[in-house]
Amino acid sequence: MRAIYIRSGNEYLYCRVKGVGEPLLLLHGNGEDYQIFEQQIIYFSKNYQVIALDTRGHGHSDHGKKLLTFQRIAEDILTVLHYFNLPKVSIMGFSDGGNIALYFGSHYPDKVAKLIVIGANYKVVGLKKESLIEVKKEYFLLAILGCFFLKAEKKKQVIDLMWHQLDLKSTDLITITAPTLVVAGENDVIEESHTRKLHELISKSKLVIVPAASHFLMVEKYEEFNRLAEEFLSCEDKFS
């Protein structure tokens, strides 16, 4: 598995690349890095060129001096596609990475072949109340610490991707043209009604709620999830 640093503006993005075939970009969740996809990298690199990206401000990728936003991360993804000379790519996004995948799919539809979003929410109210409270608590604590420490300010901006920066609208989702697999756990931190609404708004989407699974279903039940995702990526575009 190759480790690659890609220049994006004045900063560098880090990714791991393994396998050959159709490209599959992996986007991790908030505060994580590419390693959350360990089992997916092993599985999908047998038939795909897997590009597991540490998004801006995460893992080994630089944060930069400017405010961290969905648009900046989307521009980074464009840079990654240009680096690998890819006209379009299929994207698998987990949690906040799923939200970024939705943003990218709605703003750059011609760059996306297929989308798989796991435990994604397009509005902050999609988070269950207790999870949203934890996000707000951490944000306010980091806001105070950020007045004194740059590291805390950058961490606050990362957390804010789940709150103020989550600016997807229903009108964005209905513009997504890529076939999309929407996956969530039965015991997810995302409200099931919100997940179902997400599915309804994306015309070419399929919804799967995995029984007895949490937000981290792709880690807990990776064999089941990998088979599900592989079937979606390899099949013709049919939706029920």
mmCIF file of C-alpha atoms in Angstrom:
data_model
loop_
_atom_site.group_PDB
_atom_site.id
_atom_site.type_symbol
_atom_site.label_atom_id
_atom_site.label_comp_id
_atom_site.label_asym_id
_atom_site.label_seq_id
_atom_site.Cartn_x
_atom_site.Cartn_y
_atom_site.Cartn_z
ATOM 1 C CA MET A 1 0.000 0.000 0.000
ATOM 2 C CA ARG A 2 1.508 3.290 -1.122
ATOM 3 C CA ALA A 3 1.574 6.423 1.014
ATOM 4 C CA ILE A 4 1.217 9.624 -1.030
ATOM 5 C CA TYR A 5 1.292 13.317 -0.199
ATOM 6 C CA ILE A 6 -0.598 15.534 -2.654
ATOM 7 C CA ARG A 7 -0.162 19.285 -2.710
ATOM 8 C CA SER A 8 -3.400 21.273 -2.455
ATOM 9 C CA GLY A 9 -2.769 24.995 -2.412
ATOM 10 C CA ASN A 10 -0.101 25.636 0.209
ATOM 11 C CA GLU A 11 -0.834 22.450 2.136
ATOM 12 C CA TYR A 12 -0.435 18.720 1.652
ATOM 13 C CA LEU A 13 -3.034 15.965 1.715
ATOM 14 C CA TYR A 14 -2.143 12.436 2.753
ATOM 15 C CA CYS A 15 -3.647 9.270 1.322
ATOM 16 C CA ARG A 16 -3.017 5.553 1.110
ATOM 17 C CA VAL A 17 -3.464 3.841 -2.245
ATOM 18 C CA LYS A 18 -3.818 0.134 -2.900
ATOM 19 C CA GLY A 19 -5.042 -2.045 -5.768
ATOM 20 C CA VAL A 20 -5.837 -1.527 -9.427
ATOM 21 C CA GLY A 21 -9.112 -1.106 -11.291
ATOM 22 C CA GLU A 22 -11.954 1.378 -11.079
ATOM 23 C CA PRO A 23 -11.172 4.108 -8.524
ATOM 24 C CA LEU A 24 -12.878 4.107 -5.124
ATOM 25 C CA LEU A 25 -12.295 7.080 -2.818
ATOM 26 C CA LEU A 26 -12.766 6.503 0.920
ATOM 27 C CA LEU A 27 -13.706 9.418 3.222
ATOM 28 C CA HIS A 28 -13.493 8.796 6.974
ATOM 29 C CA GLY A 29 -15.559 10.398 9.729
ATOM 30 C CA ASN A 30 -14.938 13.404 11.964
ATOM 31 C CA GLY A 31 -11.748 13.231 14.017
ATOM 32 C CA GLU A 32 -10.634 9.974 12.336
ATOM 33 C CA ASP A 33 -8.256 9.070 9.518
ATOM 34 C CA TYR A 34 -7.983 6.477 6.738
ATOM 35 C CA GLN A 35 -7.386 3.650 9.245
ATOM 36 C CA ILE A 36 -11.114 3.408 10.052
ATOM 37 C CA PHE A 37 -11.399 1.729 6.637
ATOM 38 C CA GLU A 38 -8.879 -1.031 7.367
ATOM 39 C CA GLN A 39 -11.234 -3.861 6.419
ATOM 40 C CA GLN A 40 -12.571 -2.011 3.364
ATOM 41 C CA ILE A 41 -9.058 -1.331 2.042
ATOM 42 C CA ILE A 42 -8.192 -5.023 2.336
ATOM 43 C CA TYR A 43 -11.420 -6.129 0.677
ATOM 44 C CA PHE A 44 -11.940 -3.628 -2.118
ATOM 45 C CA SER A 45 -8.312 -3.316 -3.226
ATOM 46 C CA LYS A 46 -8.654 -6.794 -4.740
ATOM 47 C CA ASN A 47 -10.777 -5.335 -7.545
ATOM 48 C CA TYR A 48 -10.536 -1.535 -7.233
ATOM 49 C CA GLN A 49 -7.945 1.196 -6.987
ATOM 50 C CA VAL A 50 -8.675 2.245 -3.407
ATOM 51 C CA ILE A 51 -7.701 5.792 -2.450
ATOM 52 C CA ALA A 52 -8.096 6.262 1.302
ATOM 53 C CA LEU A 53 -7.778 9.988 2.019
ATOM 54 C CA ASP A 54 -7.023 11.749 5.278
ATOM 55 C CA THR A 55 -9.231 14.792 4.769
ATOM 56 C CA ARG A 56 -7.927 18.276 5.541
ATOM 57 C CA GLY A 57 -7.288 18.769 9.250
ATOM 58 C CA HIS A 58 -7.263 15.019 9.924
ATOM 59 C CA GLY A 59 -4.581 12.361 10.218
ATOM 60 C CA HIS A 60 -1.416 13.264 8.314
ATOM 61 C CA SER A 61 -3.094 15.927 6.139
ATOM 62 C CA ASP A 62 -2.454 19.597 6.812
ATOM 63 C CA HIS A 63 -5.158 21.831 8.240
ATOM 64 C CA GLY A 64 -4.022 25.113 6.718
ATOM 65 C CA LYS A 65 -4.565 28.666 7.914
ATOM 66 C CA LYS A 66 -8.006 29.250 6.404
ATOM 67 C CA LEU A 67 -11.319 28.215 7.966
ATOM 68 C CA LEU A 68 -12.125 24.535 7.495
ATOM 69 C CA THR A 69 -15.279 24.178 5.368
ATOM 70 C CA PHE A 70 -17.022 21.586 3.225
ATOM 71 C CA GLN A 71 -16.155 23.632 0.140
ATOM 72 C CA ARG A 72 -12.434 23.546 0.956
ATOM 73 C CA ILE A 73 -12.553 19.770 1.427
ATOM 74 C CA ALA A 74 -14.496 19.405 -1.834
ATOM 75 C CA GLU A 75 -11.798 21.401 -3.606
ATOM 76 C CA ASP A 76 -9.217 19.062 -2.067
ATOM 77 C CA ILE A 77 -11.080 16.097 -3.557
ATOM 78 C CA LEU A 78 -10.925 17.783 -6.967
ATOM 79 C CA THR A 79 -7.168 18.108 -6.463
ATOM 80 C CA VAL A 80 -6.901 14.402 -5.636
ATOM 81 C CA LEU A 81 -8.858 13.464 -8.769
ATOM 82 C CA HIS A 82 -6.590 15.696 -10.860
ATOM 83 C CA TYR A 83 -3.481 14.122 -9.305
ATOM 84 C CA PHE A 84 -4.630 10.627 -10.274
ATOM 85 C CA ASN A 85 -5.976 11.843 -13.634
ATOM 86 C CA LEU A 86 -9.494 10.638 -12.829
ATOM 87 C CA PRO A 87 -12.471 12.183 -14.662
ATOM 88 C CA LYS A 88 -14.799 10.748 -12.013
ATOM 89 C CA VAL A 89 -14.731 8.456 -9.010
ATOM 90 C CA SER A 90 -16.979 6.350 -6.815
ATOM 91 C CA ILE A 91 -16.973 7.571 -3.208
ATOM 92 C CA MET A 92 -17.563 5.698 0.035
ATOM 93 C CA GLY A 93 -18.064 8.092 2.938
ATOM 94 C CA PHE A 94 -18.568 7.246 6.591
ATOM 95 C CA SER A 95 -20.374 9.586 9.012
ATOM 96 C CA ASP A 96 -19.004 13.106 8.418
ATOM 97 C CA GLY A 97 -17.204 11.653 5.395
ATOM 98 C CA GLY A 98 -20.630 10.641 4.116
ATOM 99 C CA ASN A 99 -21.807 14.230 4.563
ATOM 100 C CA ILE A 100 -18.794 15.428 2.556
ATOM 101 C CA ALA A 101 -19.565 12.831 -0.110
ATOM 102 C CA LEU A 102 -23.128 14.179 -0.346
ATOM 103 C CA TYR A 103 -21.797 17.731 -0.643
ATOM 104 C CA PHE A 104 -19.345 16.712 -3.361
ATOM 105 C CA GLY A 105 -21.985 14.689 -5.217
ATOM 106 C CA SER A 106 -24.394 17.625 -5.242
ATOM 107 C CA HIS A 107 -21.865 20.322 -6.160
ATOM 108 C CA TYR A 108 -19.772 18.303 -8.635
ATOM 109 C CA PRO A 109 -22.189 15.696 -10.028
ATOM 110 C CA ASP A 110 -20.137 15.096 -13.168
ATOM 111 C CA LYS A 111 -17.197 13.927 -11.024
ATOM 112 C CA VAL A 112 -19.051 11.112 -9.244
ATOM 113 C CA ALA A 113 -19.765 7.637 -10.588
ATOM 114 C CA LYS A 114 -21.471 6.175 -7.498
ATOM 115 C CA LEU A 115 -21.925 7.157 -3.852
ATOM 116 C CA ILE A 116 -22.044 5.010 -0.731
ATOM 117 C CA VAL A 117 -22.865 6.949 2.434
ATOM 118 C CA ILE A 118 -22.801 5.285 5.849
ATOM 119 C CA GLY A 119 -24.404 6.974 8.866
ATOM 120 C CA ALA A 120 -24.638 10.320 7.080
ATOM 121 C CA ASN A 121 -26.814 13.300 7.962
ATOM 122 C CA TYR A 122 -27.421 16.283 5.720
ATOM 123 C CA LYS A 123 -28.690 18.492 8.565
ATOM 124 C CA VAL A 124 -27.390 18.796 12.104
ATOM 125 C CA VAL A 125 -30.837 17.929 13.513
ATOM 126 C CA GLY A 126 -30.393 14.494 11.947
ATOM 127 C CA LEU A 127 -28.175 13.631 14.894
ATOM 128 C CA LYS A 128 -29.974 12.131 17.863
ATOM 129 C CA LYS A 129 -30.338 14.614 20.702
ATOM 130 C CA GLU A 130 -27.732 13.103 23.006
ATOM 131 C CA SER A 131 -25.097 13.030 20.244
ATOM 132 C CA LEU A 132 -25.816 16.617 19.244
ATOM 133 C CA ILE A 133 -25.432 17.725 22.862
ATOM 134 C CA GLU A 134 -21.980 16.099 22.982
ATOM 135 C CA VAL A 135 -20.955 17.881 19.762
ATOM 136 C CA LYS A 136 -22.029 21.246 21.174
ATOM 137 C CA LYS A 137 -20.270 20.639 24.508
ATOM 138 C CA GLU A 138 -17.002 19.797 22.794
ATOM 139 C CA TYR A 139 -17.326 22.779 20.451
ATOM 140 C CA PHE A 140 -17.860 25.283 23.284
ATOM 141 C CA LEU A 141 -14.974 23.858 25.315
ATOM 142 C CA LEU A 142 -12.640 24.070 22.323
ATOM 143 C CA ALA A 143 -13.890 27.588 21.555
ATOM 144 C CA ILE A 144 -12.643 28.682 24.981
ATOM 145 C CA LEU A 145 -9.343 26.806 24.720
ATOM 146 C CA GLY A 146 -8.917 28.056 21.164
ATOM 147 C CA CYS A 147 -8.469 31.596 22.498
ATOM 148 C CA PHE A 148 -5.172 30.407 23.977
ATOM 149 C CA PHE A 149 -4.065 27.404 21.914
ATOM 150 C CA LEU A 150 -3.934 27.118 18.114
ATOM 151 C CA LYS A 151 -4.309 23.320 18.294
ATOM 152 C CA ALA A 152 -7.623 23.693 20.122
ATOM 153 C CA GLU A 153 -8.846 26.266 17.581
ATOM 154 C CA LYS A 154 -8.106 23.865 14.732
ATOM 155 C CA LYS A 155 -9.850 21.029 16.585
ATOM 156 C CA LYS A 156 -12.871 23.309 17.099
ATOM 157 C CA GLN A 157 -13.029 23.842 13.330
ATOM 158 C CA VAL A 158 -12.993 20.075 12.800
ATOM 159 C CA ILE A 159 -15.877 19.606 15.264
ATOM 160 C CA ASP A 160 -17.722 22.479 13.588
ATOM 161 C CA LEU A 161 -17.989 20.415 10.389
ATOM 162 C CA MET A 162 -20.733 18.552 12.258
ATOM 163 C CA TRP A 163 -22.537 21.747 13.296
ATOM 164 C CA HIS A 164 -22.385 25.189 11.667
ATOM 165 C CA GLN A 165 -20.521 24.000 8.565
ATOM 166 C CA LEU A 166 -23.063 21.284 7.795
ATOM 167 C CA ASP A 167 -24.974 23.374 5.276
ATOM 168 C CA LEU A 168 -26.578 20.818 2.962
ATOM 169 C CA LYS A 169 -30.146 21.541 1.914
ATOM 170 C CA SER A 170 -32.919 19.453 0.444
ATOM 171 C CA THR A 171 -32.398 21.326 -2.822
ATOM 172 C CA ASP A 172 -28.785 20.107 -2.850
ATOM 173 C CA LEU A 173 -29.717 16.465 -2.402
ATOM 174 C CA ILE A 174 -32.267 16.408 -5.207
ATOM 175 C CA THR A 175 -29.514 17.462 -7.618
ATOM 176 C CA ILE A 176 -27.434 14.345 -6.897
ATOM 177 C CA THR A 177 -27.476 12.253 -10.062
ATOM 178 C CA ALA A 178 -25.075 9.466 -9.072
ATOM 179 C CA PRO A 179 -26.559 6.127 -8.002
ATOM 180 C CA THR A 180 -26.375 6.214 -4.210
ATOM 181 C CA LEU A 181 -26.419 3.564 -1.504
ATOM 182 C CA VAL A 182 -27.636 4.969 1.826
ATOM 183 C CA VAL A 183 -26.651 2.750 4.757
ATOM 184 C CA ALA A 184 -27.268 3.158 8.481
ATOM 185 C CA GLY A 185 -27.355 0.968 11.554
ATOM 186 C CA GLU A 186 -30.586 0.136 13.351
ATOM 187 C CA ASN A 187 -29.021 1.702 16.464
ATOM 188 C CA ASP A 188 -27.275 4.565 14.681
ATOM 189 C CA VAL A 189 -26.622 8.004 16.191
ATOM 190 C CA ILE A 190 -28.553 9.344 13.192
ATOM 191 C CA GLU A 191 -32.335 9.438 13.473
ATOM 192 C CA GLU A 192 -33.803 6.730 11.228
ATOM 193 C CA SER A 193 -36.469 9.145 9.994
ATOM 194 C CA HIS A 194 -33.672 11.463 8.836
ATOM 195 C CA THR A 195 -31.893 8.614 7.021
ATOM 196 C CA ARG A 196 -35.128 7.692 5.262
ATOM 197 C CA LYS A 197 -35.685 11.322 4.251
ATOM 198 C CA LEU A 198 -32.158 11.416 2.826
ATOM 199 C CA HIS A 199 -33.001 8.367 0.740
ATOM 200 C CA GLU A 200 -36.250 9.941 -0.483
ATOM 201 C CA LEU A 201 -34.499 13.127 -1.619
ATOM 202 C CA ILE A 202 -31.929 11.306 -3.754
ATOM 203 C CA SER A 203 -33.885 9.943 -6.677
ATOM 204 C CA LYS A 204 -31.427 7.199 -7.667
ATOM 205 C CA SER A 205 -30.827 5.804 -4.203
ATOM 206 C CA LYS A 206 -31.205 2.547 -2.337
ATOM 207 C CA LEU A 207 -31.668 2.377 1.435
ATOM 208 C CA VAL A 208 -30.373 -0.342 3.755
ATOM 209 C CA ILE A 209 -30.855 -0.263 7.534
ATOM 210 C CA VAL A 210 -28.574 -2.923 9.028
ATOM 211 C CA PRO A 211 -30.272 -4.739 11.931
ATOM 212 C CA ALA A 212 -28.645 -4.717 15.390
ATOM 213 C CA ALA A 213 -25.852 -2.425 14.168
ATOM 214 C CA SER A 214 -24.546 0.874 15.515
ATOM 215 C CA HIS A 215 -23.113 3.926 13.766
ATOM 216 C CA PHE A 216 -19.880 1.936 13.256
ATOM 217 C CA LEU A 217 -21.576 -0.870 11.351
ATOM 218 C CA MET A 218 -18.829 -1.060 8.711
ATOM 219 C CA VAL A 219 -16.334 -1.882 11.486
ATOM 220 C CA GLU A 220 -18.590 -4.137 13.582
ATOM 221 C CA LYS A 221 -20.130 -6.016 10.668
ATOM 222 C CA TYR A 222 -17.538 -5.411 7.989
ATOM 223 C CA GLU A 223 -18.101 -8.691 6.149
ATOM 224 C CA GLU A 224 -21.824 -7.996 5.742
ATOM 225 C CA PHE A 225 -21.208 -4.372 4.832
ATOM 226 C CA ASN A 226 -18.448 -5.158 2.326
ATOM 227 C CA ARG A 227 -20.637 -7.650 0.484
ATOM 228 C CA LEU A 228 -23.477 -5.132 0.418
ATOM 229 C CA ALA A 229 -21.235 -2.371 -0.922
ATOM 230 C CA GLU A 230 -19.562 -4.654 -3.476
ATOM 231 C CA GLU A 231 -22.936 -5.738 -4.840
ATOM 232 C CA PHE A 232 -23.967 -2.097 -5.227
ATOM 233 C CA LEU A 233 -20.727 -1.032 -6.916
ATOM 234 C CA SER A 234 -20.685 -3.922 -9.365
ATOM 235 C CA CYS A 235 -24.359 -4.073 -10.325
ATOM 236 C CA GLU A 236 -26.286 -2.108 -12.926
ATOM 237 C CA ASP A 237 -28.203 0.953 -11.711
ATOM 238 C CA LYS A 238 -31.437 -0.554 -10.414
ATOM 239 C CA PHE A 239 -33.370 1.006 -7.575
ATOM 240 C CA SER A 240 -36.507 -0.021 -5.719
#
